[in-house]
Short mmCIF file of C-alpha atoms in Angstrom, two decimals:
data_model
loop_
_atom_site.label_atom_id
_atom_site.label_comp_id
_atom_site.label_asym_id
_atom_site.label_seq_id
_atom_site.Cartn_x
_atom_site.Cartn_y
_atom_site.Cartn_z
CA MET V 1 173.03 67.16 78.49
CA GLN V 2 170.77 64.36 77.30
CA GLU V 3 168.81 64.47 80.62
CA THR V 4 168.15 68.24 80.38
CA PHE V 5 166.94 67.87 76.82
CA SER V 6 164.61 65.05 77.78
CA GLN V 7 162.99 67.21 80.51
CA ASP V 8 162.28 70.14 78.12
CA PRO V 9 159.13 68.58 76.57
CA TYR V 10 157.66 68.00 80.04
CA LEU V 11 158.40 71.59 81.03
CA THR V 12 156.81 72.83 77.81
CA VAL V 13 153.68 70.74 78.45
CA ILE V 14 153.41 72.01 82.04
CA ILE V 15 153.84 75.65 81.00
CA SER V 16 151.35 75.22 78.14
CA THR V 17 148.81 73.60 80.47
CA LEU V 18 149.22 76.37 83.03
CA LEU V 19 148.80 79.03 80.35
CA LEU V 20 145.74 77.26 78.99
CA LEU V 21 144.22 77.05 82.49
CA PHE V 22 145.00 80.70 83.04
CA PHE V 23 143.19 81.74 79.84
CA VAL V 24 140.26 79.45 80.65
CA CYS V 25 140.00 81.00 84.13
CA LEU V 26 140.28 84.48 82.61
CA LEU V 27 137.54 83.78 80.07
CA THR V 28 135.37 82.23 82.78
CA TYR V 29 135.88 85.30 84.98
CA PHE V 30 134.93 87.71 82.20
CA PHE V 31 131.95 85.53 81.25
CA PHE V 32 130.56 85.50 84.80
CA ARG V 33 131.33 89.19 85.21
CA GLN V 34 129.34 89.99 82.08
CA GLN V 35 126.52 87.75 83.27
CA LYS V 36 126.53 89.53 86.62
CA LYS V 37 126.41 92.92 84.93
CA ARG V 38 123.59 91.73 82.69
CA PHE V 39 121.66 90.41 85.69
CA GLN V 40 122.19 93.66 87.59
CA HIS V 41 121.02 95.62 84.56
CA GLU V 42 117.89 93.47 84.27
CA GLN V 43 117.21 93.95 87.97
CA GLU V 44 117.60 97.72 87.63
CA VAL V 45 115.18 97.71 84.67
CA ILE V 46 112.65 95.67 86.70
CA GLU V 47 113.03 98.00 89.69
CA LEU V 48 112.62 101.08 87.49
CA ARG V 49 109.55 99.56 85.84
CA GLU V 50 108.08 98.66 89.24
CA SER V 51 108.83 102.14 90.57
CA PHE V 52 107.19 103.68 87.51
CA ASN V 53 104.12 101.45 87.89
CA GLN V 54 103.88 102.33 91.56
CA THR V 55 104.08 106.03 90.73
CA ILE V 56 101.36 105.70 88.09
CA LEU V 57 99.20 103.67 90.48
CA GLN V 58 99.65 106.19 93.28
CA SER V 59 98.78 109.04 90.92
CA LYS V 60 95.60 107.25 89.81
CA LEU V 61 94.52 106.60 93.39
CA GLU V 62 95.30 110.19 94.38
CA ILE V 63 93.14 111.43 91.49
CA GLN V 64 90.34 109.08 92.60
CA ASP V 65 90.69 110.31 96.17
CA ARG V 66 90.57 113.97 95.12
CA THR V 67 87.45 113.19 93.06
CA LEU V 68 85.80 111.55 96.07
CA GLN V 69 86.82 114.52 98.21
CA HIS V 70 85.20 116.91 95.72
CA ILE V 71 82.01 114.80 95.66
CA ALA V 72 81.92 114.80 99.47
CA GLU V 73 82.23 118.59 99.58
CA GLU V 74 79.51 119.00 96.94
CA LEU V 75 77.17 116.65 98.81
CA HIS V 76 77.72 118.51 102.06
CA ALA V 77 77.49 122.02 100.61
CA ASN V 78 74.80 121.72 97.93
CA PHE V 79 72.74 118.57 98.29
CA SER V 80 72.33 118.94 102.05
CA HIS V 81 71.27 122.55 101.54
CA LEU V 82 68.60 121.52 99.02
CA VAL V 83 67.22 118.85 101.36
CA SER V 84 67.06 121.44 104.15
CA LEU V 85 65.07 123.78 101.90
CA ILE V 86 62.66 120.94 101.03
CA ASN V 87 62.18 120.28 104.73
CA ILE V 88 61.51 123.98 105.41
CA ASN V 89 58.90 124.14 102.64
CA LEU V 90 57.20 120.99 103.91
CA SER V 91 57.11 122.45 107.44
CA ALA V 92 55.43 125.58 106.05
CA ILE V 93 52.79 123.55 104.19
CA LEU V 94 52.11 121.12 107.05
CA PRO V 95 49.92 123.45 109.24
CA GLN V 96 47.71 124.27 106.23
CA SER V 97 47.07 120.61 105.43
CA SER V 98 44.65 118.09 106.85
CA GLY V 99 43.72 114.44 106.62
CA ASP V 100 45.67 112.17 104.29
CA VAL V 101 47.60 115.10 102.79
CA LYS V 102 48.95 116.07 106.21
CA GLU V 103 49.95 112.47 106.88
CA HIS V 104 51.76 112.23 103.53
CA ILE V 105 53.62 115.50 104.18
CA SER V 106 54.69 114.24 107.61
CA GLU V 107 56.00 111.02 106.05
CA THR V 108 57.82 113.03 103.38
CA LYS V 109 59.43 115.18 106.09
CA ALA V 110 60.62 112.03 107.86
CA LEU V 111 62.03 110.69 104.59
CA ALA V 112 63.78 114.01 103.93
CA LYS V 113 65.31 113.87 107.41
CA GLN V 114 66.46 110.29 106.77
CA LEU V 115 67.87 111.36 103.40
CA MET V 116 69.82 114.18 105.11
CA THR V 117 71.30 111.66 107.56
CA GLU V 118 72.29 109.33 104.71
CA VAL V 119 73.85 112.17 102.71
CA LYS V 120 75.92 113.27 105.71
CA ALA V 121 77.07 109.69 106.36
CA LEU V 122 77.99 109.24 102.70
CA SER V 123 79.81 112.58 102.65
CA VAL V 124 81.84 111.52 105.68
CA SER V 125 82.77 108.16 104.10
CA LEU V 126 84.07 109.95 101.00
CA ASN V 127 86.01 112.59 102.91
CA SER V 128 89.69 111.64 103.26
CA ASP V 129 90.36 114.42 105.78
CA PHE V 130 87.77 112.91 108.11
CA ILE V 131 89.33 109.45 107.72
CA MET V 132 92.79 110.81 108.58
CA LYS V 133 91.43 112.66 111.63
CA THR V 134 89.29 109.86 113.06
CA GLY V 135 91.48 106.94 111.99
CA PHE V 136 90.89 103.78 110.03
CA VAL V 137 88.95 101.86 112.70
CA LYS V 138 86.43 104.64 113.41
CA ALA V 139 85.91 105.28 109.69
CA LEU V 140 85.33 101.54 109.13
CA GLU V 141 82.85 101.43 112.03
CA ASN V 142 80.92 104.33 110.44
CA GLU V 143 80.85 102.50 107.11
CA LEU V 144 79.55 99.32 108.74
CA ASP V 145 76.92 101.33 110.66
CA ARG V 146 75.75 102.81 107.37
CA LEU V 147 75.53 99.30 105.92
CA ALA V 148 73.61 98.00 108.94
CA LYS V 149 71.07 100.84 108.74
CA THR V 150 69.87 99.51 105.39
CA ARG V 151 68.45 96.57 107.41
CA GLN V 152 69.45 94.22 104.59
CA TYR V 153 72.53 92.82 106.31
CA GLU V 154 73.51 91.37 109.66
CA VAL V 155 76.78 93.21 110.28
CA SER V 156 79.44 92.41 112.90
CA LEU V 157 82.90 93.81 113.70
CA THR V 158 85.37 91.89 115.88
CA LYS V 159 88.64 93.48 117.06
CA SER V 160 91.57 91.80 118.80
CA GLY V 161 95.02 92.91 119.89
CA SER V 162 96.29 96.38 120.73
CA LEU V 163 95.13 99.03 118.26
CA VAL V 164 98.02 100.68 116.39
CA LYS V 165 97.73 104.10 114.80
CA LEU V 166 98.75 103.88 111.14
CA PRO V 167 100.35 106.63 109.04
CA PRO V 168 97.57 108.84 107.55
CA GLY V 169 98.25 107.75 103.96
CA GLN V 170 98.06 104.07 104.90
CA GLU V 171 94.84 104.61 106.86
CA VAL V 172 93.13 106.21 103.86
CA VAL V 173 94.26 103.51 101.39
CA LEU V 174 93.34 100.67 103.76
CA PHE V 175 89.91 102.20 104.41
CA ARG V 176 89.27 102.70 100.68
CA LEU V 177 90.26 99.07 100.13
CA CYS V 178 87.80 97.84 102.79
CA GLN V 179 85.17 100.24 101.44
CA GLU V 180 85.56 98.74 97.98
CA ILE V 181 85.27 95.20 99.39
CA LEU V 182 82.02 96.16 101.13
CA ASN V 183 80.73 97.87 97.97
CA ASN V 184 81.34 94.63 96.05
CA VAL V 185 79.35 92.73 98.69
CA VAL V 186 76.44 95.15 98.21
CA LYS V 187 76.59 95.10 94.41
CA HIS V 188 77.33 91.45 93.66
CA ALA V 189 77.20 89.09 96.64
CA GLU V 190 73.46 88.92 97.38
CA ALA V 191 74.51 88.34 101.00
CA THR V 192 72.57 88.71 104.24
CA LYS V 193 75.52 88.60 106.64
CA VAL V 194 78.82 90.52 106.68
CA GLU V 195 81.51 89.70 109.26
CA VAL V 196 84.57 91.94 109.62
CA THR V 197 87.53 91.09 111.86
CA LEU V 198 90.55 93.22 112.72
CA ASN V 199 93.49 91.47 114.36
CA TYR V 200 96.43 93.58 115.55
CA ALA V 201 99.52 91.40 116.08
CA ASP V 202 103.09 92.44 116.95
CA HIS V 203 104.15 93.12 113.37
CA SER V 204 100.98 93.06 111.28
CA LEU V 205 97.34 94.08 111.03
CA THR V 206 95.01 91.48 109.50
CA ALA V 207 91.70 92.80 108.18
CA GLN V 208 89.20 90.22 106.96
CA VAL V 209 85.78 90.68 105.38
CA LYS V 210 83.55 87.61 105.09
CA ASP V 211 80.07 87.35 103.56
CA ASN V 212 77.55 84.54 103.11
CA GLY V 213 76.68 85.54 99.55
CA LYS V 214 76.49 83.53 96.34
CA GLY V 215 80.28 83.51 95.79
CA PHE V 216 82.02 83.28 92.41
CA ASP V 217 84.86 81.63 90.48
CA VAL V 218 87.94 83.69 91.40
CA LYS V 219 90.11 82.54 88.45
CA GLU V 220 87.39 83.27 85.93
CA ALA V 221 86.64 86.67 87.47
CA SER V 222 90.35 87.59 87.55
CA ALA V 223 90.77 86.64 83.88
CA LYS V 224 87.74 88.70 82.87
CA SER V 225 88.97 91.58 85.01
CA ALA V 226 92.36 91.54 83.27
CA GLU V 227 90.83 91.25 79.79
CA LYS V 228 88.32 94.06 80.27
CA GLU V 229 90.68 96.11 82.49
CA SER V 230 87.88 96.17 85.05
CA THR V 231 88.61 98.26 88.12
CA GLY V 232 87.03 95.92 90.71
CA LEU V 233 89.50 93.17 91.61
CA LEU V 234 92.43 95.05 90.09
CA ASN V 235 91.71 98.14 92.17
CA MET V 236 91.64 96.15 95.40
CA ALA V 237 94.88 94.30 94.60
CA ASN V 238 96.55 97.56 93.52
CA ARG V 239 95.55 99.37 96.69
CA ALA V 240 96.95 96.51 98.77
CA ARG V 241 100.19 96.56 96.79
CA LEU V 242 100.51 100.32 97.27
CA ILE V 243 100.77 99.87 101.07
CA GLN V 244 102.87 96.67 100.77
CA ALA V 245 100.01 94.53 102.11
CA ASP V 246 99.25 90.91 101.20
CA PHE V 247 95.86 90.53 99.51
CA GLU V 248 93.97 87.23 99.34
CA LEU V 249 90.50 86.61 97.97
CA MET V 250 88.86 83.21 98.48
CA SER V 251 85.47 82.34 97.01
CA ASN V 252 83.53 79.52 95.40
CA PRO V 253 80.10 79.58 93.78
CA GLY V 254 77.48 79.06 96.48
CA SER V 255 79.83 79.39 99.47
CA GLY V 256 80.35 83.12 100.01
CA THR V 257 83.55 85.16 99.84
CA VAL V 258 86.42 85.87 102.24
CA VAL V 259 88.84 88.72 101.58
CA THR V 260 91.96 88.97 103.75
CA VAL V 261 94.41 91.87 103.86
CA VAL V 262 97.61 91.56 105.92
CA LEU V 263 99.40 94.89 106.45
CA PRO V 264 102.95 94.88 107.90
CA LEU V 265 103.29 97.27 110.84
CA ASN V 266 106.48 99.31 111.15
CA GLN V 267 107.36 99.29 114.82
#
């Protein structure tokens, strides 16, 4: 009887300890479960926000693209027609002219013809339907040809690997991205040489645009772009993000600029 009584305190301690451990484990389980739910909720909020931002971005770019399409149609339909009429009128005046006047009219006709060619090339570069029909590479070649015809730049295009046809939407966005990079070279770089390389690998397309211009401080430009909500650098990064491409811009004052876009290819 005395032995059984003496064991009761030990049994009570063991049971109490087990119960305490059980409640600690239960509280720990509920704590981690709540943390997991909270984390999942935060992830869902982030995903929803990202999805919303992507939708807004895509809508903005679609509006821009429709605007460019409208401009291309207007250039082709109206501006080209007006240039043609100018050329017709000059042709009618030319036989009645002589000397310096005739020479000036002939030069003006040549300029009008050159203007017509430029307008058509510009119209093509703004036309998304043309880009989707001809493909990204051909559209980029046309853009580089237009740049070379200004005779202000030494332009080169190097291609490697097996060309892969991209989905139409990707081709348009990638071309607009490269077009914007080239426009920035024209507007800001003060360059004389533009080198473009396209490298098709097994699972990615790397497009790189390099110029020998004056360069700039990337961090400073990015900060100013964010503060002023400028559309230059932000637009390029946003277009790359829209097609899940990696975007890298490297530049230093006095050493030119290199822009690299790596687009994953869905096999």
